[in-house]
Amino acid sequence: MSTKAERTTAYIIETVAPLFNKHGYIGTSMSDLTEATGLTKGAIYGNFENKEALALSAFEYNRNILLTALDEELNAPGSALDKLSNLTEFYKKYDAFTLKMGGCPILNVGVDAQHNNKLLAAAVKETIKEIEGKIALVLENGLNNGELKLPVTPLQFAKQLFTMIQGAIAMSTITLDRKYLLNTITYLEILIKREL
């Protein structure tokens, strides 16, 4: 059973995670945080060392939701191609999946933190590497099981695949047109079948 302090900390993180993701580290004010949580500044900072620590916890909260969902898709039973199909189906609905988070945490926090928060920027880079590694593992297992052939190393293919997905998410977000995401994912499905 968790303590009251642990429950309060969890409540703060869960409540402010979409705010930081939508408005960014600089764009999220203390009044935004107190208004959203219904807590005083002292109550918030009684649970976190500073705004940077809170923003990092908020990113990690959203990151963990994303990684858990990706693990479900990539660890589901089936062949490597089945798992890649799960991945592309997941990303077809990614905008709906990330709606409660305030959008894609990788894109939003990654761009926002690039010039104003080195800790957050580093956390996003590590998350990208982790996702690429998960995809590469599926590809490597498929290669080792004779299920597919790769034109490049598993990690290189995973990086290119994820770059295209994130690019589609960026274009979709910037233009408010989900066709960028859907068309890119459809193209990736064709590419996967043709290349692998």
mmCIF file of C-alpha atoms in Angstrom:
data_model
loop_
_atom_site.group_PDB
_atom_site.id
_atom_site.type_symbol
_atom_site.label_atom_id
_atom_site.label_comp_id
_atom_site.label_asym_id
_atom_site.label_seq_id
_atom_site.Cartn_x
_atom_site.Cartn_y
_atom_site.Cartn_z
ATOM 1 C CA MET A 1 0.000 0.000 0.000
ATOM 2 C CA SER A 2 1.380 3.416 -0.927
ATOM 3 C CA THR A 3 1.731 6.300 1.468
ATOM 4 C CA LYS A 4 -0.184 9.561 1.175
ATOM 5 C CA ALA A 5 3.013 11.267 -0.044
ATOM 6 C CA GLU A 6 3.487 8.632 -2.763
ATOM 7 C CA ARG A 7 -0.133 9.026 -3.869
ATOM 8 C CA THR A 8 0.252 12.807 -3.969
ATOM 9 C CA THR A 9 3.449 12.542 -6.017
ATOM 10 C CA ALA A 10 1.758 10.144 -8.462
ATOM 11 C CA TYR A 11 -1.281 12.434 -8.707
ATOM 12 C CA ILE A 12 0.900 15.465 -9.468
ATOM 13 C CA ILE A 13 2.852 13.641 -12.178
ATOM 14 C CA GLU A 14 -0.242 12.172 -13.816
ATOM 15 C CA THR A 15 -2.008 15.543 -13.762
ATOM 16 C CA VAL A 16 0.827 17.715 -15.071
ATOM 17 C CA ALA A 17 2.272 15.284 -17.640
ATOM 18 C CA PRO A 18 -0.112 16.413 -20.423
ATOM 19 C CA LEU A 19 0.551 20.074 -19.574
ATOM 20 C CA PHE A 20 4.311 19.797 -19.933
ATOM 21 C CA ASN A 21 3.865 17.728 -23.087
ATOM 22 C CA LYS A 22 1.518 20.279 -24.693
ATOM 23 C CA HIS A 23 3.055 23.556 -23.534
ATOM 24 C CA GLY A 24 6.688 22.604 -23.029
ATOM 25 C CA TYR A 25 9.047 23.139 -20.143
ATOM 26 C CA ILE A 26 9.266 26.918 -20.522
ATOM 27 C CA GLY A 27 5.629 27.330 -21.567
ATOM 28 C CA THR A 28 4.233 25.579 -18.496
ATOM 29 C CA SER A 29 3.987 28.069 -15.647
ATOM 30 C CA MET A 30 3.722 27.413 -11.939
ATOM 31 C CA SER A 31 0.179 28.820 -12.035
ATOM 32 C CA ASP A 32 -0.669 26.222 -14.729
ATOM 33 C CA LEU A 33 0.601 23.506 -12.397
ATOM 34 C CA THR A 34 -1.192 24.757 -9.292
ATOM 35 C CA GLU A 35 -4.431 25.290 -11.224
ATOM 36 C CA ALA A 36 -4.343 21.798 -12.761
ATOM 37 C CA THR A 37 -3.508 19.990 -9.522
ATOM 38 C CA GLY A 38 -5.451 22.161 -7.114
ATOM 39 C CA LEU A 39 -2.332 22.190 -4.934
ATOM 40 C CA THR A 40 -0.176 25.052 -3.729
ATOM 41 C CA LYS A 41 3.305 25.741 -5.036
ATOM 42 C CA GLY A 42 4.664 24.541 -1.691
ATOM 43 C CA ALA A 43 2.732 21.282 -1.916
ATOM 44 C CA ILE A 44 4.063 20.635 -5.425
ATOM 45 C CA TYR A 45 7.645 21.470 -4.531
ATOM 46 C CA GLY A 46 7.337 19.481 -1.337
ATOM 47 C CA ASN A 47 7.278 16.459 -3.653
ATOM 48 C CA PHE A 48 9.796 17.613 -6.282
ATOM 49 C CA GLU A 49 13.140 19.333 -5.975
ATOM 50 C CA ASN A 50 12.323 21.851 -8.718
ATOM 51 C CA LYS A 51 10.400 22.381 -11.956
ATOM 52 C CA GLU A 52 13.043 20.489 -13.940
ATOM 53 C CA ALA A 53 12.629 17.385 -11.769
ATOM 54 C CA LEU A 54 8.846 17.593 -12.155
ATOM 55 C CA ALA A 55 9.102 18.011 -15.935
ATOM 56 C CA LEU A 56 11.441 15.018 -16.154
ATOM 57 C CA SER A 57 9.047 12.890 -14.066
ATOM 58 C CA ALA A 58 6.166 14.012 -16.291
ATOM 59 C CA PHE A 59 8.073 12.995 -19.431
ATOM 60 C CA GLU A 60 9.006 9.640 -17.885
ATOM 61 C CA TYR A 61 5.335 9.046 -17.034
ATOM 62 C CA ASN A 62 4.266 9.576 -20.675
ATOM 63 C CA ARG A 63 7.312 7.694 -21.943
ATOM 64 C CA ASN A 64 6.413 4.666 -19.837
ATOM 65 C CA ILE A 65 2.852 4.639 -21.172
ATOM 66 C CA LEU A 66 4.255 4.671 -24.707
ATOM 67 C CA LEU A 67 6.897 2.005 -24.049
ATOM 68 C CA THR A 68 4.352 -0.286 -22.377
ATOM 69 C CA ALA A 69 2.057 -0.011 -25.396
ATOM 70 C CA LEU A 70 4.945 -0.690 -27.801
ATOM 71 C CA ASP A 71 6.037 -3.704 -25.732
ATOM 72 C CA GLU A 72 2.516 -5.125 -25.991
ATOM 73 C CA GLU A 73 2.645 -4.837 -29.780
ATOM 74 C CA LEU A 74 6.214 -6.063 -30.256
ATOM 75 C CA ASN A 75 6.001 -8.911 -27.720
ATOM 76 C CA ALA A 76 2.677 -10.299 -28.938
ATOM 77 C CA PRO A 77 2.773 -13.868 -30.254
ATOM 78 C CA GLY A 78 3.595 -14.316 -33.912
ATOM 79 C CA SER A 79 6.341 -13.926 -36.462
ATOM 80 C CA ALA A 80 8.592 -10.907 -36.855
ATOM 81 C CA LEU A 81 6.385 -9.703 -39.703
ATOM 82 C CA ASP A 82 3.311 -10.071 -37.463
ATOM 83 C CA LYS A 83 5.018 -7.936 -34.822
ATOM 84 C CA LEU A 84 5.965 -5.284 -37.386
ATOM 85 C CA SER A 85 2.364 -5.324 -38.584
ATOM 86 C CA ASN A 86 1.254 -4.773 -34.971
ATOM 87 C CA LEU A 87 3.643 -1.823 -34.816
ATOM 88 C CA THR A 88 2.314 -0.185 -37.969
ATOM 89 C CA GLU A 89 -1.299 -0.734 -36.861
ATOM 90 C CA PHE A 90 -0.448 0.920 -33.531
ATOM 91 C CA TYR A 91 1.012 3.960 -35.280
ATOM 92 C CA LYS A 92 -2.027 4.315 -37.542
ATOM 93 C CA LYS A 93 -3.933 5.214 -34.367
ATOM 94 C CA TYR A 94 -1.055 7.000 -32.643
ATOM 95 C CA ASP A 95 -2.702 10.416 -32.683
ATOM 96 C CA ALA A 96 -5.683 9.025 -30.756
ATOM 97 C CA PHE A 97 -3.365 7.087 -28.421
ATOM 98 C CA THR A 98 -1.371 10.204 -27.499
ATOM 99 C CA LEU A 99 -4.348 12.571 -27.265
ATOM 100 C CA LYS A 100 -4.646 12.261 -23.466
ATOM 101 C CA MET A 101 -0.883 12.798 -23.174
ATOM 102 C CA GLY A 102 -1.083 16.089 -25.015
ATOM 103 C CA GLY A 103 0.481 14.662 -28.188
ATOM 104 C CA CYS A 104 3.587 12.655 -28.970
ATOM 105 C CA PRO A 105 5.975 12.939 -26.017
ATOM 106 C CA ILE A 106 9.003 12.200 -28.185
ATOM 107 C CA LEU A 107 8.202 14.921 -30.699
ATOM 108 C CA ASN A 108 6.858 17.519 -28.287
ATOM 109 C CA VAL A 109 9.426 17.189 -25.530
ATOM 110 C CA GLY A 110 12.272 16.412 -27.905
ATOM 111 C CA VAL A 111 11.830 19.625 -29.871
ATOM 112 C CA ASP A 112 10.971 21.778 -26.852
ATOM 113 C CA ALA A 113 13.862 20.590 -24.679
ATOM 114 C CA GLN A 114 16.508 20.773 -27.386
ATOM 115 C CA HIS A 115 17.603 24.310 -26.491
ATOM 116 C CA ASN A 116 16.399 24.802 -22.946
ATOM 117 C CA ASN A 117 16.628 21.598 -20.910
ATOM 118 C CA LYS A 118 19.542 19.213 -21.382
ATOM 119 C CA LEU A 119 18.168 16.594 -18.975
ATOM 120 C CA LEU A 120 14.861 16.333 -20.822
ATOM 121 C CA ALA A 121 16.607 16.321 -24.208
ATOM 122 C CA ALA A 122 18.846 13.464 -23.032
ATOM 123 C CA ALA A 123 15.826 11.511 -21.727
ATOM 124 C CA VAL A 124 14.121 11.807 -25.111
ATOM 125 C CA LYS A 125 17.266 10.646 -26.943
ATOM 126 C CA GLU A 126 17.478 7.603 -24.644
ATOM 127 C CA THR A 127 13.819 6.820 -25.310
ATOM 128 C CA ILE A 128 14.401 6.975 -29.063
ATOM 129 C CA LYS A 129 17.361 4.599 -28.733
ATOM 130 C CA GLU A 130 15.262 2.261 -26.595
ATOM 131 C CA ILE A 131 12.428 2.136 -29.134
ATOM 132 C CA GLU A 132 14.857 1.608 -32.012
ATOM 133 C CA GLY A 133 16.447 -1.214 -30.002
ATOM 134 C CA LYS A 134 13.074 -2.880 -29.441
ATOM 135 C CA ILE A 135 12.322 -2.792 -33.176
ATOM 136 C CA ALA A 136 15.840 -4.005 -34.008
ATOM 137 C CA LEU A 137 15.407 -6.966 -31.639
ATOM 138 C CA VAL A 138 12.257 -8.046 -33.471
ATOM 139 C CA LEU A 139 14.129 -7.778 -36.773
ATOM 140 C CA GLU A 140 17.157 -9.649 -35.443
ATOM 141 C CA ASN A 141 14.988 -12.475 -34.098
ATOM 142 C CA GLY A 142 13.159 -12.667 -37.420
ATOM 143 C CA LEU A 143 16.466 -12.792 -39.252
ATOM 144 C CA ASN A 144 17.839 -15.496 -36.954
ATOM 145 C CA ASN A 145 14.634 -17.546 -37.330
ATOM 146 C CA GLY A 146 14.817 -17.302 -41.121
ATOM 147 C CA GLU A 147 11.511 -15.381 -41.244
ATOM 148 C CA LEU A 148 12.888 -12.414 -43.139
ATOM 149 C CA LYS A 149 15.855 -10.991 -44.990
ATOM 150 C CA LEU A 150 17.254 -7.549 -44.313
ATOM 151 C CA PRO A 151 19.010 -5.288 -46.820
ATOM 152 C CA VAL A 152 20.932 -3.657 -43.909
ATOM 153 C CA THR A 153 21.645 -4.452 -40.243
ATOM 154 C CA PRO A 154 18.603 -4.819 -37.952
ATOM 155 C CA LEU A 155 19.490 -1.644 -36.039
ATOM 156 C CA GLN A 156 19.989 0.382 -39.209
ATOM 157 C CA PHE A 157 16.612 -0.766 -40.572
ATOM 158 C CA ALA A 158 14.963 -0.059 -37.199
ATOM 159 C CA LYS A 159 16.436 3.464 -37.134
ATOM 160 C CA GLN A 160 15.197 4.213 -40.661
ATOM 161 C CA LEU A 161 11.760 2.775 -39.914
ATOM 162 C CA PHE A 162 11.411 4.801 -36.725
ATOM 163 C CA THR A 163 12.731 7.950 -38.431
ATOM 164 C CA MET A 164 10.003 7.668 -41.041
ATOM 165 C CA ILE A 165 7.355 7.084 -38.377
ATOM 166 C CA GLN A 166 8.486 10.080 -36.309
ATOM 167 C CA GLY A 167 8.707 12.235 -39.442
ATOM 168 C CA ALA A 168 5.127 11.318 -40.274
ATOM 169 C CA ILE A 169 4.058 12.151 -36.723
ATOM 170 C CA ALA A 170 5.806 15.522 -36.999
ATOM 171 C CA MET A 171 4.168 16.375 -40.334
ATOM 172 C CA SER A 172 0.781 15.235 -39.099
ATOM 173 C CA THR A 173 1.148 17.334 -35.960
ATOM 174 C CA ILE A 174 2.404 20.452 -37.736
ATOM 175 C CA THR A 175 -0.205 20.395 -40.506
ATOM 176 C CA LEU A 176 -3.072 18.999 -38.401
ATOM 177 C CA ASP A 177 -3.552 16.489 -41.211
ATOM 178 C CA ARG A 178 -3.451 12.832 -40.163
ATOM 179 C CA LYS A 179 -3.070 11.752 -43.800
ATOM 180 C CA TYR A 180 0.665 12.344 -43.416
ATOM 181 C CA LEU A 181 0.710 9.677 -40.735
ATOM 182 C CA LEU A 182 -1.672 7.246 -42.448
ATOM 183 C CA ASN A 183 -0.047 7.535 -45.876
ATOM 184 C CA THR A 184 3.455 7.066 -44.465
ATOM 185 C CA ILE A 185 2.433 4.043 -42.416
ATOM 186 C CA THR A 186 0.702 2.523 -45.458
ATOM 187 C CA TYR A 187 3.886 3.081 -47.443
ATOM 188 C CA LEU A 188 5.942 1.489 -44.653
ATOM 189 C CA GLU A 189 3.697 -1.585 -44.709
ATOM 190 C CA ILE A 190 4.414 -1.962 -48.434
ATOM 191 C CA LEU A 191 8.117 -1.353 -47.885
ATOM 192 C CA ILE A 192 8.292 -3.949 -45.112
ATOM 193 C CA LYS A 193 6.587 -6.598 -47.277
ATOM 194 C CA ARG A 194 8.800 -5.771 -50.274
ATOM 195 C CA GLU A 195 12.136 -5.373 -48.470
ATOM 196 C CA LEU A 196 11.832 -8.102 -45.853
#
